[in-house]
Amino acid sequence: MKLIILGSGTCVPSLKRNAPGYLIEVEDLKILVDCGSGTLLQLQKAGRSYRDIEVVFITHCHPYHISDLMPLIHALIATPEYKRKKPLRIVGSSLVGEYLDGCIMELLKRPDSFRIDFSRIEGKMEFHPLTLYSAKTLHSEDSFAFRFEYNGHSIVFTGDADYSEAIIELSTGADLLVADCSYPYELKRKGHLTPTECGIVASKAGVKHLILSHLYPTNYSDKEILEECKREFNGRISVAEDLMEISLI
Ligand SMILES: [Zn+2]
Ligand SMILES: [Zn+2]
C-alpha cells in the first residue's frame, strides 16, 4: 500500500503546497482522498493518470477539498480517443451527493460510456481490497475522518478537524496518521489542529508515523512546526511535502 501526497496545502494559493489531495495505491486499486484545486495536475506530476482513479473519497465540502472533482469527471468524459468503461465511485457526505447531482451533473450531463456512483459515507464500508472506517470530526457540518485498512496495515486521514476523542479512537494503532496541521499553536483557530494537538492525538492513539499536512503558509518554518509537535509525540513525524511518497508494504 502506497500513499502519495498530491497536495499538502490549503485554500491559500502556494507554489510550495497544492490544495488537499492524496492518492492511495493498493494492489490494482487507485483512490483519491479529497480532490482539491490542482489535484489533476499534481497527479500528472506524480506520473499517475486521472484515468486510473476508481474511487474518490471527499472528507467534506469546503470548495478547495472538492473543486477538482468536476474537472476530473470532465476529463474522463472529454479525452479524445478514450472511452472510460469502469464506473467512477464518489464517497462522501450527503452534501457531496447534492453537489454532484445539483451542480456537476447539471453542467456536464451524465456520461454515456461509464457510470458515476455516489455512496454516502457510513461507519464501515468495503472497497475491495480496502476497508474504510470513518468518524465525524469537529470542523463543519459534513466533515469526516477516514481510516483505510489493508491486510493489517492502516492509514488515517483526519480531514479537517479540531481535537476530539473520536479522532484519537479512529487513529488507534494506525501505521500512518495524516493530520490537519493548519496553524502553529500561537495562531490556533477553532476547527483545525495545531502541531501540539496533532502530537497529542498521535501519542494517545499510539500511531507509528505522523504526517503533518494541510499546512497554511505562515511565518513559521517546517522546522518550527516539527519542533512544536515533537514536544508531544516521540514517534516518527514528517512534515508533508507535495509529491512525497510513503510505502507501507
Ligand atoms: Zn474545511
Ligand atoms: Zn481544509
mmCIF file of C-alpha atoms and ligand atoms in Angstrom:
data_model
loop_
_atom_site.group_PDB
_atom_site.id
_atom_site.type_symbol
_atom_site.label_atom_id
_atom_site.label_comp_id
_atom_site.label_asym_id
_atom_site.label_seq_id
_atom_site.Cartn_x
_atom_site.Cartn_y
_atom_site.Cartn_z
ATOM 1 C CA MET A 1 0.000 0.000 0.000
ATOM 2 C CA LYS A 2 1.430 3.347 -1.042
ATOM 3 C CA LEU A 3 0.430 6.931 -0.188
ATOM 4 C CA ILE A 4 1.339 9.829 -2.468
ATOM 5 C CA ILE A 5 0.725 13.311 -1.149
ATOM 6 C CA LEU A 6 -0.593 15.380 -4.044
ATOM 7 C CA GLY A 7 -1.399 18.477 -2.040
ATOM 8 C CA SER A 8 -0.203 19.312 1.464
ATOM 9 C CA GLY A 9 -1.679 22.806 1.473
ATOM 10 C CA THR A 10 -4.964 24.623 1.862
ATOM 11 C CA CYS A 11 -7.229 27.189 0.204
ATOM 12 C CA VAL A 12 -4.421 29.781 0.266
ATOM 13 C CA PRO A 13 -2.530 29.720 -3.051
ATOM 14 C CA SER A 14 1.016 28.490 -2.619
ATOM 15 C CA LEU A 15 3.715 27.381 -5.049
ATOM 16 C CA LYS A 16 5.024 25.034 -2.370
ATOM 17 C CA ARG A 17 1.811 23.358 -1.281
ATOM 18 C CA ASN A 18 -1.119 22.490 -3.512
ATOM 19 C CA ALA A 19 -4.687 22.265 -2.171
ATOM 20 C CA PRO A 20 -5.560 18.949 -0.472
ATOM 21 C CA GLY A 21 -5.384 15.692 -2.402
ATOM 22 C CA TYR A 22 -3.934 12.249 -1.624
ATOM 23 C CA LEU A 23 -3.508 9.167 -3.768
ATOM 24 C CA ILE A 24 -3.546 5.662 -2.289
ATOM 25 C CA GLU A 25 -2.393 2.725 -4.396
ATOM 26 C CA VAL A 26 -3.119 -0.764 -3.169
ATOM 27 C CA GLU A 27 -2.927 -3.825 -5.421
ATOM 28 C CA ASP A 28 -4.714 -2.635 -8.601
ATOM 29 C CA LEU A 29 -6.877 -0.064 -6.838
ATOM 30 C CA LYS A 30 -6.120 3.651 -7.028
ATOM 31 C CA ILE A 31 -8.167 6.044 -4.931
ATOM 32 C CA LEU A 32 -8.154 9.736 -4.160
ATOM 33 C CA VAL A 33 -8.786 11.188 -0.742
ATOM 34 C CA ASP A 34 -10.008 14.712 -1.428
ATOM 35 C CA CYS A 35 -9.694 16.280 -4.833
ATOM 36 C CA GLY A 36 -8.787 19.917 -4.258
ATOM 37 C CA SER A 37 -7.916 22.506 -6.856
ATOM 38 C CA GLY A 38 -4.909 21.405 -8.901
ATOM 39 C CA THR A 39 -5.157 17.724 -7.952
ATOM 40 C CA LEU A 40 -5.335 16.616 -11.611
ATOM 41 C CA LEU A 41 -2.087 18.388 -12.437
ATOM 42 C CA GLN A 42 -0.438 17.037 -9.303
ATOM 43 C CA LEU A 43 -1.398 13.525 -10.412
ATOM 44 C CA GLN A 44 0.378 14.182 -13.716
ATOM 45 C CA LYS A 45 3.433 15.474 -11.866
ATOM 46 C CA ALA A 46 3.436 12.279 -9.780
ATOM 47 C CA GLY A 47 3.499 10.274 -13.015
ATOM 48 C CA ARG A 48 -0.010 8.926 -12.447
ATOM 49 C CA SER A 49 -3.095 9.128 -14.612
ATOM 50 C CA TYR A 50 -6.523 10.506 -13.772
ATOM 51 C CA ARG A 51 -7.886 7.615 -15.882
ATOM 52 C CA ASP A 52 -6.840 5.070 -13.254
ATOM 53 C CA ILE A 53 -8.797 6.568 -10.357
ATOM 54 C CA GLU A 54 -11.647 4.297 -9.290
ATOM 55 C CA VAL A 55 -12.924 5.908 -6.102
ATOM 56 C CA VAL A 56 -12.815 9.491 -4.830
ATOM 57 C CA PHE A 57 -13.390 9.980 -1.108
ATOM 58 C CA ILE A 58 -14.261 13.509 -0.038
ATOM 59 C CA THR A 59 -13.673 14.464 3.603
ATOM 60 C CA HIS A 60 -16.020 17.475 3.418
ATOM 61 C CA CYS A 61 -17.422 20.010 1.037
ATOM 62 C CA HIS A 62 -15.202 23.042 1.583
ATOM 63 C CA PRO A 63 -14.523 24.096 -2.004
ATOM 64 C CA TYR A 64 -10.753 23.600 -2.072
ATOM 65 C CA HIS A 65 -11.187 19.945 -0.966
ATOM 66 C CA ILE A 66 -13.586 19.077 -3.781
ATOM 67 C CA SER A 67 -13.033 21.597 -6.563
ATOM 68 C CA ASP A 68 -11.129 19.304 -8.972
ATOM 69 C CA LEU A 69 -13.882 16.689 -8.900
ATOM 70 C CA MET A 70 -15.717 18.410 -11.733
ATOM 71 C CA PRO A 71 -12.550 18.731 -13.908
ATOM 72 C CA LEU A 72 -11.771 15.050 -13.172
ATOM 73 C CA ILE A 73 -15.177 13.916 -14.416
ATOM 74 C CA HIS A 74 -14.979 16.325 -17.338
ATOM 75 C CA ALA A 75 -11.568 14.946 -18.359
ATOM 76 C CA LEU A 76 -12.887 11.371 -18.145
ATOM 77 C CA ILE A 77 -15.741 12.301 -20.454
ATOM 78 C CA ALA A 78 -13.899 14.535 -22.902
ATOM 79 C CA THR A 79 -10.463 12.959 -23.519
ATOM 80 C CA PRO A 80 -10.158 12.237 -27.263
ATOM 81 C CA GLU A 81 -9.769 8.576 -28.259
ATOM 82 C CA TYR A 82 -10.523 7.458 -24.708
ATOM 83 C CA LYS A 83 -13.706 5.823 -23.544
ATOM 84 C CA ARG A 84 -13.907 5.008 -19.890
ATOM 85 C CA LYS A 85 -15.775 1.825 -19.128
ATOM 86 C CA LYS A 86 -15.332 1.248 -15.397
ATOM 87 C CA PRO A 87 -17.593 3.149 -13.017
ATOM 88 C CA LEU A 88 -16.283 6.092 -11.012
ATOM 89 C CA ARG A 89 -17.305 5.916 -7.381
ATOM 90 C CA ILE A 90 -17.630 9.001 -5.226
ATOM 91 C CA VAL A 91 -17.924 8.691 -1.471
ATOM 92 C CA GLY A 92 -18.771 11.445 0.973
ATOM 93 C CA SER A 93 -21.472 13.152 2.985
ATOM 94 C CA SER A 94 -24.967 13.723 1.602
ATOM 95 C CA LEU A 95 -23.796 17.248 0.763
ATOM 96 C CA VAL A 96 -21.236 15.773 -1.644
ATOM 97 C CA GLY A 97 -24.082 13.841 -3.283
ATOM 98 C CA GLU A 98 -26.122 17.017 -3.611
ATOM 99 C CA TYR A 99 -23.172 18.865 -5.141
ATOM 100 C CA LEU A 100 -22.591 16.007 -7.578
ATOM 101 C CA ASP A 101 -26.208 15.850 -8.741
ATOM 102 C CA GLY A 102 -27.165 19.501 -8.421
ATOM 103 C CA CYS A 103 -24.027 21.118 -9.799
ATOM 104 C CA ILE A 104 -21.527 18.816 -11.531
ATOM 105 C CA MET A 105 -24.071 16.672 -13.349
ATOM 106 C CA GLU A 106 -26.135 19.701 -14.243
ATOM 107 C CA LEU A 107 -23.160 21.254 -16.009
ATOM 108 C CA LEU A 108 -21.580 18.158 -17.546
ATOM 109 C CA LYS A 109 -24.521 15.800 -18.074
ATOM 110 C CA ARG A 110 -24.210 12.092 -17.313
ATOM 111 C CA PRO A 111 -21.528 10.301 -19.346
ATOM 112 C CA ASP A 112 -22.688 7.647 -21.846
ATOM 113 C CA SER A 113 -19.862 5.150 -21.515
ATOM 114 C CA PHE A 114 -19.465 4.806 -17.710
ATOM 115 C CA ARG A 115 -21.469 5.097 -14.514
ATOM 116 C CA ILE A 116 -20.862 7.575 -11.728
ATOM 117 C CA ASP A 117 -21.964 6.002 -8.465
ATOM 118 C CA PHE A 118 -22.310 8.018 -5.304
ATOM 119 C CA SER A 119 -22.201 6.387 -1.871
ATOM 120 C CA ARG A 120 -22.982 8.235 1.294
ATOM 121 C CA ILE A 121 -20.363 7.706 3.947
ATOM 122 C CA GLU A 122 -21.190 5.085 6.582
ATOM 123 C CA GLY A 123 -19.297 3.851 9.636
ATOM 124 C CA LYS A 124 -17.700 0.861 7.860
ATOM 125 C CA MET A 125 -17.537 0.279 4.104
ATOM 126 C CA GLU A 126 -15.758 -2.195 1.825
ATOM 127 C CA PHE A 127 -13.828 -1.125 -1.251
ATOM 128 C CA HIS A 128 -12.009 -4.303 -2.071
ATOM 129 C CA PRO A 129 -9.215 -4.756 -1.012
ATOM 130 C CA LEU A 130 -9.624 -1.767 1.338
ATOM 131 C CA THR A 131 -11.906 -1.422 4.323
ATOM 132 C CA LEU A 132 -12.934 2.083 5.286
ATOM 133 C CA TYR A 133 -13.885 3.276 8.751
ATOM 134 C CA SER A 134 -14.946 6.856 9.351
ATOM 135 C CA ALA A 135 -15.673 9.267 12.159
ATOM 136 C CA LYS A 136 -17.348 12.651 12.286
ATOM 137 C CA THR A 137 -14.915 15.477 13.039
ATOM 138 C CA LEU A 138 -15.298 18.849 14.715
ATOM 139 C CA HIS A 139 -14.975 21.171 11.748
ATOM 140 C CA SER A 140 -18.065 21.579 9.574
ATOM 141 C CA GLU A 141 -21.494 20.007 9.423
ATOM 142 C CA ASP A 142 -20.338 17.360 6.960
ATOM 143 C CA SER A 143 -16.679 16.762 7.895
ATOM 144 C CA PHE A 144 -15.334 13.226 8.301
ATOM 145 C CA ALA A 145 -12.046 11.492 9.133
ATOM 146 C CA PHE A 146 -11.200 8.291 7.257
ATOM 147 C CA ARG A 147 -9.292 5.153 8.211
ATOM 148 C CA PHE A 148 -8.295 2.765 5.424
ATOM 149 C CA GLU A 149 -7.199 -0.761 6.314
ATOM 150 C CA TYR A 150 -5.492 -3.323 4.131
ATOM 151 C CA ASN A 151 -4.004 -6.630 5.274
ATOM 152 C CA GLY A 152 -3.358 -5.404 8.799
ATOM 153 C CA HIS A 153 -1.994 -2.008 7.684
ATOM 154 C CA SER A 154 -3.784 1.278 8.184
ATOM 155 C CA ILE A 155 -3.737 4.925 7.078
ATOM 156 C CA VAL A 156 -5.856 7.551 8.815
ATOM 157 C CA PHE A 157 -6.737 10.977 7.436
ATOM 158 C CA THR A 158 -8.167 13.405 9.954
ATOM 159 C CA GLY A 159 -9.573 15.540 7.134
ATOM 160 C CA ASP A 160 -10.196 18.998 8.551
ATOM 161 C CA ALA A 161 -10.630 18.500 12.255
ATOM 162 C CA ASP A 162 -10.341 20.036 15.665
ATOM 163 C CA TYR A 163 -9.167 17.993 18.643
ATOM 164 C CA SER A 164 -11.586 15.229 19.674
ATOM 165 C CA GLU A 165 -11.685 11.785 21.248
ATOM 166 C CA ALA A 166 -13.284 10.497 18.042
ATOM 167 C CA ILE A 167 -10.105 11.139 16.027
ATOM 168 C CA ILE A 168 -7.951 9.506 18.673
ATOM 169 C CA GLU A 169 -10.183 6.445 18.650
ATOM 170 C CA LEU A 170 -10.187 6.228 14.849
ATOM 171 C CA SER A 171 -6.380 6.590 14.769
ATOM 172 C CA THR A 172 -5.617 3.955 17.391
ATOM 173 C CA GLY A 173 -2.589 1.897 16.384
ATOM 174 C CA ALA A 174 -2.501 3.316 12.833
ATOM 175 C CA ASP A 175 0.658 2.898 10.755
ATOM 176 C CA LEU A 176 0.212 6.379 9.267
ATOM 177 C CA LEU A 177 -1.758 9.354 10.529
ATOM 178 C CA VAL A 178 -2.123 12.207 8.040
ATOM 179 C CA ALA A 179 -3.258 15.097 10.192
ATOM 180 C CA ASP A 180 -4.732 18.534 9.665
ATOM 181 C CA CYS A 181 -1.926 20.750 10.999
ATOM 182 C CA SER A 182 -3.275 24.087 9.889
ATOM 183 C CA TYR A 183 -1.607 26.586 12.233
ATOM 184 C CA PRO A 184 1.042 26.645 14.908
ATOM 185 C CA TYR A 185 -0.197 26.890 18.496
ATOM 186 C CA GLU A 186 0.057 30.704 18.618
ATOM 187 C CA LEU A 187 -2.286 31.056 15.622
ATOM 188 C CA LYS A 188 -4.795 28.361 16.672
ATOM 189 C CA ARG A 189 -8.250 28.643 15.094
ATOM 190 C CA LYS A 190 -11.300 26.640 16.015
ATOM 191 C CA GLY A 191 -11.970 23.702 13.694
ATOM 192 C CA HIS A 192 -8.324 22.828 12.982
ATOM 193 C CA LEU A 193 -5.442 21.143 14.794
ATOM 194 C CA THR A 194 -2.098 22.628 15.799
ATOM 195 C CA PRO A 195 1.215 20.707 15.742
ATOM 196 C CA THR A 196 0.867 20.341 19.525
ATOM 197 C CA GLU A 197 -2.604 18.831 19.193
ATOM 198 C CA CYS A 198 -1.508 16.581 16.319
ATOM 199 C CA GLY A 199 1.262 15.322 18.619
ATOM 200 C CA ILE A 200 -1.178 14.649 21.465
ATOM 201 C CA VAL A 201 -3.556 12.756 19.145
ATOM 202 C CA ALA A 202 -0.690 10.674 17.717
ATOM 203 C CA SER A 203 0.685 9.942 21.164
ATOM 204 C CA LYS A 204 -2.656 8.937 22.696
ATOM 205 C CA ALA A 205 -3.547 6.846 19.646
ATOM 206 C CA GLY A 206 -0.117 5.186 19.539
ATOM 207 C CA VAL A 207 0.387 5.746 15.806
ATOM 208 C CA LYS A 208 3.668 4.704 14.183
ATOM 209 C CA HIS A 209 4.194 7.620 11.816
ATOM 210 C CA LEU A 210 2.585 11.062 11.988
ATOM 211 C CA ILE A 211 2.432 13.207 8.872
ATOM 212 C CA LEU A 212 1.654 16.885 9.396
ATOM 213 C CA SER A 213 -0.309 18.173 6.419
ATOM 214 C CA HIS A 214 -2.959 20.756 5.446
ATOM 215 C CA LEU A 215 -0.403 23.443 6.278
ATOM 216 C CA TYR A 216 -1.321 27.104 5.864
ATOM 217 C CA PRO A 217 1.506 29.387 4.764
ATOM 218 C CA THR A 218 2.690 31.262 7.857
ATOM 219 C CA ASN A 219 5.936 32.795 9.027
ATOM 220 C CA TYR A 220 6.706 29.603 10.919
ATOM 221 C CA SER A 221 9.192 27.242 9.276
ATOM 222 C CA ASP A 222 8.673 23.497 8.799
ATOM 223 C CA LYS A 223 11.394 23.013 11.414
ATOM 224 C CA GLU A 224 9.477 25.073 13.976
ATOM 225 C CA ILE A 225 6.267 23.131 13.235
ATOM 226 C CA LEU A 226 8.172 19.874 13.693
ATOM 227 C CA GLU A 227 9.783 21.049 16.950
ATOM 228 C CA GLU A 228 6.396 22.054 18.370
ATOM 229 C CA CYS A 229 4.943 18.627 17.555
ATOM 230 C CA LYS A 230 7.955 16.725 18.928
ATOM 231 C CA ARG A 231 7.228 18.010 22.429
ATOM 232 C CA GLU A 232 4.083 15.866 22.493
ATOM 233 C CA PHE A 233 4.975 12.865 20.338
ATOM 234 C CA ASN A 234 8.211 10.935 20.338
ATOM 235 C CA GLY A 235 7.391 8.664 17.371
ATOM 236 C CA ARG A 236 8.257 9.330 13.748
ATOM 237 C CA ILE A 237 6.992 12.697 12.434
ATOM 238 C CA SER A 238 7.160 14.095 8.886
ATOM 239 C CA VAL A 239 6.113 17.488 7.614
ATOM 240 C CA ALA A 240 4.193 16.705 4.426
ATOM 241 C CA GLU A 241 5.527 17.843 1.069
ATOM 242 C CA ASP A 242 3.791 17.686 -2.266
ATOM 243 C CA LEU A 243 4.639 14.528 -4.233
ATOM 244 C CA MET A 244 6.074 12.805 -1.167
ATOM 245 C CA GLU A 245 5.600 9.018 -1.394
ATOM 246 C CA ILE A 246 5.280 6.709 1.586
ATOM 247 C CA SER A 247 5.187 2.950 1.162
ATOM 248 C CA LEU A 248 3.627 0.854 3.888
ATOM 249 C CA ILE A 249 4.350 -2.544 2.410
HETATM 250 ZN ZN ZN B 1 -12.587 22.694 5.799
HETATM 251 ZN ZN ZN B 2 -9.304 22.302 4.657
#
